PDB file of C-alpha atoms in Angstrom:
ATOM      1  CA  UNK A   1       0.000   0.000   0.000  1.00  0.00           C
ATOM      2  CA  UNK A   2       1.619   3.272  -1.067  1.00  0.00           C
ATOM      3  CA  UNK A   3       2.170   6.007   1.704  1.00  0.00           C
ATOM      4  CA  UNK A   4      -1.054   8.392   0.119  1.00  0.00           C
ATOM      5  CA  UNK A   5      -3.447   6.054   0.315  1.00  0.00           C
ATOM      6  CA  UNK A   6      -2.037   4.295   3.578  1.00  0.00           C
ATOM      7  CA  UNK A   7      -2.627   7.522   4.987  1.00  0.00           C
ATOM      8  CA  UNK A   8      -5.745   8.635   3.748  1.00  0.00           C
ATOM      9  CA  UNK A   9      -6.474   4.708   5.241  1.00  0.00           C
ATOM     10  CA  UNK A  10      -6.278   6.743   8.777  1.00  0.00           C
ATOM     11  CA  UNK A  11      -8.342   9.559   8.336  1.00  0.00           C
ATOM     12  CA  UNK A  12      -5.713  12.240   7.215  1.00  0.00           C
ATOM     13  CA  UNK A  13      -6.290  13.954   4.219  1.00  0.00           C
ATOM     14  CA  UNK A  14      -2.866  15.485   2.760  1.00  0.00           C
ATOM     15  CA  UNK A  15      -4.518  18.143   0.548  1.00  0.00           C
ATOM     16  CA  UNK A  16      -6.777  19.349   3.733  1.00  0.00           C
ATOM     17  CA  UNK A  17      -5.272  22.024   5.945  1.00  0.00           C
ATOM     18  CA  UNK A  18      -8.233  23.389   7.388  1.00  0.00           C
ATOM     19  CA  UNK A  19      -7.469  23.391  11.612  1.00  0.00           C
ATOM     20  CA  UNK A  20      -9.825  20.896  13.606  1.00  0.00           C
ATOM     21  CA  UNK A  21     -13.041  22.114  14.653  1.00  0.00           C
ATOM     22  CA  UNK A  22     -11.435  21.953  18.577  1.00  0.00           C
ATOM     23  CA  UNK A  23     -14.333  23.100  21.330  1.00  0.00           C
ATOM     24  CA  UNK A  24     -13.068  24.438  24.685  1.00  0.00           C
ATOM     25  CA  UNK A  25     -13.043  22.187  27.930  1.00  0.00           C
ATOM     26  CA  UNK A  26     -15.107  22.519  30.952  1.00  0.00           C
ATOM     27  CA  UNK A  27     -12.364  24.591  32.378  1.00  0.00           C
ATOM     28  CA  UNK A  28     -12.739  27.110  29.434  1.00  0.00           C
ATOM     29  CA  UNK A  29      -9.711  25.848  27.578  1.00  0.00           C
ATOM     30  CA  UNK A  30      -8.490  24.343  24.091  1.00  0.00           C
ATOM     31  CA  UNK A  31      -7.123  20.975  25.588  1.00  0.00           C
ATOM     32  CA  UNK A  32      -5.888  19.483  22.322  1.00  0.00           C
ATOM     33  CA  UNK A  33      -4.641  16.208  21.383  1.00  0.00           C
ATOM     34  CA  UNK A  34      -1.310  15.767  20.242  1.00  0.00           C
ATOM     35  CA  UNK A  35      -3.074  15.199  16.426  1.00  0.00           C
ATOM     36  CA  UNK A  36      -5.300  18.302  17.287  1.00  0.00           C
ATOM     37  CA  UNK A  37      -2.308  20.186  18.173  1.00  0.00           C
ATOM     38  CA  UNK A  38      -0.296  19.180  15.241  1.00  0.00           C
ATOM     39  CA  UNK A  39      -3.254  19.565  12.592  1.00  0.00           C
ATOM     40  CA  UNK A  40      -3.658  23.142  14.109  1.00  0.00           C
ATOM     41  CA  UNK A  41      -0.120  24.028  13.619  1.00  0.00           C
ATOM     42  CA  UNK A  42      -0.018  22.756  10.228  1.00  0.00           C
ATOM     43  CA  UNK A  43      -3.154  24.781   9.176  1.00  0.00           C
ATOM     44  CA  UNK A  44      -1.464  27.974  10.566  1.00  0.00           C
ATOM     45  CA  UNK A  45       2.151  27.332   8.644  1.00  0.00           C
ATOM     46  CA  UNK A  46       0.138  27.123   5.682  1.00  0.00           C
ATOM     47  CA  UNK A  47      -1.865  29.661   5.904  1.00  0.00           C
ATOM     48  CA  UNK A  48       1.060  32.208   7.016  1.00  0.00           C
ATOM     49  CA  UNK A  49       4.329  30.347   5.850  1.00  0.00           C
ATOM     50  CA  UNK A  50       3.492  27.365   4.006  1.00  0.00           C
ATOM     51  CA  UNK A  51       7.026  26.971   2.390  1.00  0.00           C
ATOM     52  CA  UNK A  52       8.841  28.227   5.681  1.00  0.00           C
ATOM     53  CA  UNK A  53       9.816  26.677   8.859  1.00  0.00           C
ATOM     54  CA  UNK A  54       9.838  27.348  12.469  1.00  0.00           C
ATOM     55  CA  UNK A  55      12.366  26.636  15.409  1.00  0.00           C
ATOM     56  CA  UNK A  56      11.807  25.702  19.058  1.00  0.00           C
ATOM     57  CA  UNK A  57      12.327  29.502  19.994  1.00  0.00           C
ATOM     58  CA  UNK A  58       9.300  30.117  18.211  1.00  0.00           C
ATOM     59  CA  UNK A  59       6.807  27.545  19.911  1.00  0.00           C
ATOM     60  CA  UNK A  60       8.730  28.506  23.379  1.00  0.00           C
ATOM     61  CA  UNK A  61       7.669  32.408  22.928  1.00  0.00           C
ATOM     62  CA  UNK A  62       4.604  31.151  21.547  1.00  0.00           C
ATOM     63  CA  UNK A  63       4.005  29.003  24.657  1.00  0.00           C
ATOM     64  CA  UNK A  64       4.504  31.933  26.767  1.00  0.00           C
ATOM     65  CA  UNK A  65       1.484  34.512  25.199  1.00  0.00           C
ATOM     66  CA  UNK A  66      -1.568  34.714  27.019  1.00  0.00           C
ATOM     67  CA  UNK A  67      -4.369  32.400  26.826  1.00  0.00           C
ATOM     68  CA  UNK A  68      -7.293  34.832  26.441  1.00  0.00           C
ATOM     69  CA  UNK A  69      -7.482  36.250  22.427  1.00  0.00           C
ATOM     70  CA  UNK A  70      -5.327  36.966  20.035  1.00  0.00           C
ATOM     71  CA  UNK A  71      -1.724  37.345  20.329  1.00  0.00           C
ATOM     72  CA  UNK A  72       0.565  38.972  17.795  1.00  0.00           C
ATOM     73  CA  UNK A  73       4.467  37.151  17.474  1.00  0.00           C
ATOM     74  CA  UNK A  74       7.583  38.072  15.333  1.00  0.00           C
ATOM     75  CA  UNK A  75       8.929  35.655  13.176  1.00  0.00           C
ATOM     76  CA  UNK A  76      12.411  36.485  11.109  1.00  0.00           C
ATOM     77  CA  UNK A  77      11.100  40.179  11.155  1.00  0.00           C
ATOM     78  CA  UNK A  78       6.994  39.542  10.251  1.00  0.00           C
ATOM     79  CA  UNK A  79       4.569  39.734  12.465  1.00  0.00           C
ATOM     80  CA  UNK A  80       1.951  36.771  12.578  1.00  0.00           C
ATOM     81  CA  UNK A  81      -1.620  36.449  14.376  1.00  0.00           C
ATOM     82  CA  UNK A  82      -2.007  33.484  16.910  1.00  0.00           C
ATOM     83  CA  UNK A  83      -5.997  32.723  17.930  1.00  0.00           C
ATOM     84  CA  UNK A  84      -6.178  31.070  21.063  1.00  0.00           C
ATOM     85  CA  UNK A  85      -6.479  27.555  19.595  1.00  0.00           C
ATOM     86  CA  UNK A  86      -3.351  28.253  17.920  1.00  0.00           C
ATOM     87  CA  UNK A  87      -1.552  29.122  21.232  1.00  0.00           C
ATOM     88  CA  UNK A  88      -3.210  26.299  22.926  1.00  0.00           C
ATOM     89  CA  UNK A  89      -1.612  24.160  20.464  1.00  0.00           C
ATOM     90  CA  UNK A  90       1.923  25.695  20.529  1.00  0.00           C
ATOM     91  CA  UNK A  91       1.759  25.099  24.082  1.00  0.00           C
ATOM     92  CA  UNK A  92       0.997  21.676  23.345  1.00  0.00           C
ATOM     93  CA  UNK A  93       3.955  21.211  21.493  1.00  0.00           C
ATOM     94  CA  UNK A  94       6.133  23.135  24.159  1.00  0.00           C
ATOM     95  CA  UNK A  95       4.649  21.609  27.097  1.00  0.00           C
ATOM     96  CA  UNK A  96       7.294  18.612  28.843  1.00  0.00           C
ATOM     97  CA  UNK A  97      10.305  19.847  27.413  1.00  0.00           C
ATOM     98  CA  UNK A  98       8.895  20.333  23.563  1.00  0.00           C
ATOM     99  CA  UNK A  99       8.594  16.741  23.560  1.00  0.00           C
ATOM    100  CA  UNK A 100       5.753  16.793  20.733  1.00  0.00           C
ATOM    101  CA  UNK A 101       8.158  19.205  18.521  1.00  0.00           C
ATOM    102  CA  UNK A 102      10.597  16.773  19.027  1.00  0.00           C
ATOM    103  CA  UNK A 103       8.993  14.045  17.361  1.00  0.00           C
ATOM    104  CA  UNK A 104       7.314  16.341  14.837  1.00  0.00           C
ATOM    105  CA  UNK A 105      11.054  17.877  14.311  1.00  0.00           C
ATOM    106  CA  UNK A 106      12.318  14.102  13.073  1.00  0.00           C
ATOM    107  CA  UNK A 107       9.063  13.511  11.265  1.00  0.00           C
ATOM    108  CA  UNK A 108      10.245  13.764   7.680  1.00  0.00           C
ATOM    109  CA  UNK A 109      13.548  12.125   8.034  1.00  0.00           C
ATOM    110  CA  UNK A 110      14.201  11.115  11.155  1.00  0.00           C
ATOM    111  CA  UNK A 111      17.135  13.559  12.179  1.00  0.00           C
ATOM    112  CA  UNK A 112      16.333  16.815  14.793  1.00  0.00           C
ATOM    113  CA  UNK A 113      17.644  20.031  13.580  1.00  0.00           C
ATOM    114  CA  UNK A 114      15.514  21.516  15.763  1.00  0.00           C
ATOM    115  CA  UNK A 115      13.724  23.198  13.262  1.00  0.00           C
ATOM    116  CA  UNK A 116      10.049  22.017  11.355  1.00  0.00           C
ATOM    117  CA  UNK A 117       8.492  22.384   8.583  1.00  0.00           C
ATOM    118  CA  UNK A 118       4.899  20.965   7.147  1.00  0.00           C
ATOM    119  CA  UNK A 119       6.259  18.380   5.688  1.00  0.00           C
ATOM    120  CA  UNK A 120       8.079  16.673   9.199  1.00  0.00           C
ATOM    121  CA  UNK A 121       4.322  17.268  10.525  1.00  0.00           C
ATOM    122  CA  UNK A 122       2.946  14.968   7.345  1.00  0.00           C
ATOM    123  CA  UNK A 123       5.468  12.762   7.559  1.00  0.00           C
ATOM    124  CA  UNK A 124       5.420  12.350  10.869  1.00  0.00           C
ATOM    125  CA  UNK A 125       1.428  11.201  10.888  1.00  0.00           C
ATOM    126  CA  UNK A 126       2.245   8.996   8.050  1.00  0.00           C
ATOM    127  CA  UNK A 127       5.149   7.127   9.560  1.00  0.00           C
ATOM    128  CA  UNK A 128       3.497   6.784  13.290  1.00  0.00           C
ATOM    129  CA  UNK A 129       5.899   9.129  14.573  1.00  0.00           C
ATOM    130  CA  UNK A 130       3.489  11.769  16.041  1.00  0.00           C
ATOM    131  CA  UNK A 131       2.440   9.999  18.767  1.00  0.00           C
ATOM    132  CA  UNK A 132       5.541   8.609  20.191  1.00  0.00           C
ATOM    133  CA  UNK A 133       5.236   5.415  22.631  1.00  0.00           C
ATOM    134  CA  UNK A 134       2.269   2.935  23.934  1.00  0.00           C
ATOM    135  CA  UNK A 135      -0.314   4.975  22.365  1.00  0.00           C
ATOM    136  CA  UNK A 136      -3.030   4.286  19.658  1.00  0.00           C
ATOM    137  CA  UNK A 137      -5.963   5.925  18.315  1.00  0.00           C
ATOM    138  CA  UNK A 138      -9.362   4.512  18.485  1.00  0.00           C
ATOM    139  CA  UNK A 139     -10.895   6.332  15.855  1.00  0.00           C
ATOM    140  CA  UNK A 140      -7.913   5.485  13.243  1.00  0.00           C
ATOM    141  CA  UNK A 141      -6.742   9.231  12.816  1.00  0.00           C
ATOM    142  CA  UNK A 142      -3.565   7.961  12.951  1.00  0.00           C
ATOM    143  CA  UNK A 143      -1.245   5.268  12.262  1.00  0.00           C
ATOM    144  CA  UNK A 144       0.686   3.435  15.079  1.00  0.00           C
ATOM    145  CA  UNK A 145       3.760   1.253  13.115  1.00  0.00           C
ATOM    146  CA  UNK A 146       5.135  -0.807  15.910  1.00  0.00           C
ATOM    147  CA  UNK A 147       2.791  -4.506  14.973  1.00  0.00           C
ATOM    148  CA  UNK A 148       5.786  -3.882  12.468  1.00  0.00           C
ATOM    149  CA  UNK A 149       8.767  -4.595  14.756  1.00  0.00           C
ATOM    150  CA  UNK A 150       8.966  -7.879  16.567  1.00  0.00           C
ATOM    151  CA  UNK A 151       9.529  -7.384  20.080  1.00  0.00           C
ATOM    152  CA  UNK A 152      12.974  -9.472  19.932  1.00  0.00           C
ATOM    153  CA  UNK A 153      14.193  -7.154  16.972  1.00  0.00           C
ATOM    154  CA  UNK A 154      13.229  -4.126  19.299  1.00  0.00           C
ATOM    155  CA  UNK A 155      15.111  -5.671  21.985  1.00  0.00           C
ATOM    156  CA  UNK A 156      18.645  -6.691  19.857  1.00  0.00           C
ATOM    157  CA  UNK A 157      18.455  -2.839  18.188  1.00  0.00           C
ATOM    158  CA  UNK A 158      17.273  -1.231  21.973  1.00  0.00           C
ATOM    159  CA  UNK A 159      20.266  -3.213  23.210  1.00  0.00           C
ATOM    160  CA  UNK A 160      22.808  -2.024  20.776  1.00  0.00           C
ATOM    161  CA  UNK A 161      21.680   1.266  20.974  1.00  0.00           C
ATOM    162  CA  UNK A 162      22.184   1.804  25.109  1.00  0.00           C
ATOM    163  CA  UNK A 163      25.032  -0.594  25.523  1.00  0.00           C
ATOM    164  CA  UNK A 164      27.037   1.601  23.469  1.00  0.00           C
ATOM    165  CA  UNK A 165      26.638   4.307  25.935  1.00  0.00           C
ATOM    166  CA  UNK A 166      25.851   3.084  28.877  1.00  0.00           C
ATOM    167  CA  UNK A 167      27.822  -0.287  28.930  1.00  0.00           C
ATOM    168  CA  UNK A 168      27.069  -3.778  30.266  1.00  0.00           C
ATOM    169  CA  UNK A 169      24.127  -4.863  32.865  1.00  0.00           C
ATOM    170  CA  UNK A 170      22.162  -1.548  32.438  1.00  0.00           C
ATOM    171  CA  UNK A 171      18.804  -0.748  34.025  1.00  0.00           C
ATOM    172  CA  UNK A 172      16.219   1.674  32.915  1.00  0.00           C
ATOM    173  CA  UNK A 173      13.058   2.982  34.322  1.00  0.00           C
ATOM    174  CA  UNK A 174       9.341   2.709  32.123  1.00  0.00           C
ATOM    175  CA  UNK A 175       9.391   6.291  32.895  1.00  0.00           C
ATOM    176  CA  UNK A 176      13.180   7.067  31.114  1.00  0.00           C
ATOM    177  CA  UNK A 177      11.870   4.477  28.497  1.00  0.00           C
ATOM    178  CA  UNK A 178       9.021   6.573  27.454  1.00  0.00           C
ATOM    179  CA  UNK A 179      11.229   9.475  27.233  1.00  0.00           C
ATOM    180  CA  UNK A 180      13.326   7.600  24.672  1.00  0.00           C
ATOM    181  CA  UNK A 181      10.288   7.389  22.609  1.00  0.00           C
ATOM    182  CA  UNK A 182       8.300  10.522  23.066  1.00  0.00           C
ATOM    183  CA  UNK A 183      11.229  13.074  23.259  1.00  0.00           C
ATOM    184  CA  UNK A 184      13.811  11.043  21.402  1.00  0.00           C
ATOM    185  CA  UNK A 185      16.565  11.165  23.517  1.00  0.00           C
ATOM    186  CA  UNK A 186      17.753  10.030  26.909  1.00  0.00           C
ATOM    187  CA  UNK A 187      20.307  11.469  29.139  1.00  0.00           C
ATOM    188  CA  UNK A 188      23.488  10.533  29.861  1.00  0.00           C
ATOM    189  CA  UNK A 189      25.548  10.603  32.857  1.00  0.00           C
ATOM    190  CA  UNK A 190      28.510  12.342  32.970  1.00  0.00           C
ATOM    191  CA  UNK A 191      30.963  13.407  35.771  1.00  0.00           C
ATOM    192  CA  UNK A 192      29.372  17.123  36.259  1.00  0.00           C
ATOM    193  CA  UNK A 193      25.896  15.254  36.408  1.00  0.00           C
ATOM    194  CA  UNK A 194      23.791  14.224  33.201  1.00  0.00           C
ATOM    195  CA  UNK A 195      23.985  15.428  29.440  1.00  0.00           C
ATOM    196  CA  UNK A 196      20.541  15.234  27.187  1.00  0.00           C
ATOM    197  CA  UNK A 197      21.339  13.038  23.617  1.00  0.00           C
ATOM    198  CA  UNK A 198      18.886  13.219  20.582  1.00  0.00           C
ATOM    199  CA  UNK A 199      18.708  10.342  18.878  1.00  0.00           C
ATOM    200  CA  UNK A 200      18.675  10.841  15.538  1.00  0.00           C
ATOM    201  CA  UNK A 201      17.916   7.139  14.344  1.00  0.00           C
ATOM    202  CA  UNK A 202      13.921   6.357  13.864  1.00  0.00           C
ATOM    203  CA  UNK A 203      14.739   2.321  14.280  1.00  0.00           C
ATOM    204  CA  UNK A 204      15.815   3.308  17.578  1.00  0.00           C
ATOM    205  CA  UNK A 205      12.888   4.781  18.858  1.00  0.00           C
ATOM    206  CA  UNK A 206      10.815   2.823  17.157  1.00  0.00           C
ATOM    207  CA  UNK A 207      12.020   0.013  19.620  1.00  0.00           C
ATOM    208  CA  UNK A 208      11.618   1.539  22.134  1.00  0.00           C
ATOM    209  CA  UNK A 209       8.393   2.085  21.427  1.00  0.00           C
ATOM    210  CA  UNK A 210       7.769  -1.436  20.689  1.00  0.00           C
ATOM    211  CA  UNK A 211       8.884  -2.196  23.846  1.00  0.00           C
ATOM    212  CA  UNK A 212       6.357   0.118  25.764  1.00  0.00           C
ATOM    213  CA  UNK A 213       3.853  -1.223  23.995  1.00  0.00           C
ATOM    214  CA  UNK A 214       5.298  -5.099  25.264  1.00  0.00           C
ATOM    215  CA  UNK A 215       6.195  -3.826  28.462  1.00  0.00           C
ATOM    216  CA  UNK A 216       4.311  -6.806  30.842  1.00  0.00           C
ATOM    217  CA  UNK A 217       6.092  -8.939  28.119  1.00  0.00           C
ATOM    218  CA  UNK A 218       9.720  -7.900  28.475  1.00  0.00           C
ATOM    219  CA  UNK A 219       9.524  -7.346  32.346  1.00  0.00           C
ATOM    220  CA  UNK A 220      10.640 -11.154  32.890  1.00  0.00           C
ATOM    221  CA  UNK A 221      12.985 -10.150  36.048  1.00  0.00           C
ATOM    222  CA  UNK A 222      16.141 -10.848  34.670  1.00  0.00           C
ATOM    223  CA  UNK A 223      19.038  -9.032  36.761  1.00  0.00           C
ATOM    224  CA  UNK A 224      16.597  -8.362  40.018  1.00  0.00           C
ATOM    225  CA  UNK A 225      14.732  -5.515  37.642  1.00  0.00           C
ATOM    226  CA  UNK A 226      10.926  -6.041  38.117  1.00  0.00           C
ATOM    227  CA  UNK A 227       9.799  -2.473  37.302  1.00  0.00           C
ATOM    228  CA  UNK A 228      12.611  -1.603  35.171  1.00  0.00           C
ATOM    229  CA  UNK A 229      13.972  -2.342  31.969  1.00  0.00           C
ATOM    230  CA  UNK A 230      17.673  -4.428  31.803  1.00  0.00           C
ATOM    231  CA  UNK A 231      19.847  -5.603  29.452  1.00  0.00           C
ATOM    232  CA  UNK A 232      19.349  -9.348  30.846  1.00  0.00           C
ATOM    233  CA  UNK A 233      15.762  -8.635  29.964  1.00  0.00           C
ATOM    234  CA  UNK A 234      15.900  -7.845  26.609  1.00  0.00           C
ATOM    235  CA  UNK A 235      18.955 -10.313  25.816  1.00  0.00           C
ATOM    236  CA  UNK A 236      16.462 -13.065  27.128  1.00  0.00           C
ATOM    237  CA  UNK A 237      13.592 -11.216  25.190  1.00  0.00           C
ATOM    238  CA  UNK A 238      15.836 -12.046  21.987  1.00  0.00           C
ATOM    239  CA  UNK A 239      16.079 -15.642  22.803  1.00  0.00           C
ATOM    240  CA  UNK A 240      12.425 -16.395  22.839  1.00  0.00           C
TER     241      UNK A 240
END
């Protein structure tokens, strides 16, 4: 099945940039999805900037105007209107260390320059990289990849990945797992504390992904770990 009609399979219509129809919560707010927020911000590059592309300084000042109306923000010199669904969503996309930009950043080809265009936010629905790890959609608006990965090819390619940097009989928690896969990266410890990586290759986090989605499966308790995720685990994972 070719990527257009795999993702007009899911609901999302490539030639449609109209923002959701998004109404506010009980508490008077535009609590958006992470597709609502993305869909949102995609309407508004197009509309303002369809060919141009936008950095994490812009969603972090965007983040930071009011709630209430309008807002007016600078952008390479031009000045650009925000409604309040728009901020709602750039807030979305700033909110836990612009986690969602992160993964809509790497949409297109996998790599974080830290900058986005439409196309990373397309490509990024199409390849199941917008919503990151353990998470699917029950109306089908968008695709979740991992069925794709076995869980013991997740767990050789996880395994690479972290020995490399962290070295032999490693433990991680669910919680630094899921960080792997929704902000792609993890920190590192160093000797003046910890040092944030970006990982920069989409098999990686697709594993770990895979393995949030298994993670009752790979806890097997290799290495005393119950409740986190070791290197015994997933080298036993492979062997099943």
């Amino acid at each position: 099945m070719g990527a257009v009609n795999s993702s007009l399979k899911y609901n999302f219509r490539p030639d449609d940039y109209n923002a959701p129809q998004v109404k506010r919560g009980a508490d008077g707010n535009y609590n958006l999805t992470d597709y609502q927020a993305a869909l949102t911000v995609r309407s508004w590059m197009y509309n303002n900037m369809p060919n141009g592309m936008i950095g994490f300084q812009t969603v972090q000042g965007a983040a930071r105007l009011p709630k209430e109306g309008s807002s007016d923000i600078s952008i390479d010199g031009k000045t650009y209107t925000l409604t309040e669904q728009d901020k709602a969503a750039f807030r979305k996309f700033n909110h836990d260390g612009l986690t969602l930009f992160r993964r809509l950043d790497g949409g297109h080809n996998g790599t974080h320059d830290l900058v986005m265009g439409i196309w990373d936010i397309d490509a990024a629905i199409k390849n199941g990289r917008l919503h990151g790890a353990a998470d699917h959609s029950p109306n089908g608006e968008w695709r979740n990849r991992n069925s794709e990965m076995p869980p013991a090819e997740a767990a050789k390619i996880f395994d690479d990945y972290v020995s490399k940097r962290l070295g032999g009989s490693w433990n991680m928690a669910e919680r630094d797992l899921k960080y792997v896969a929704n902000a792609h990266g993890m920190y590192l410890p160093t000797k003046d504390g910890k040092q944030f990586l970006m990982i920069d290759d989409p098999q990686v986090i697709r594993a770990a992904s895979v393995l949030l989605d298994n993670w009752g499966e790979v806890q097997i308790g290799e290495g005393n770990s119950v409740g986190m995720l070791s290197q015994e685990e997933l080298q036993k994972l492979m062997s099943l």
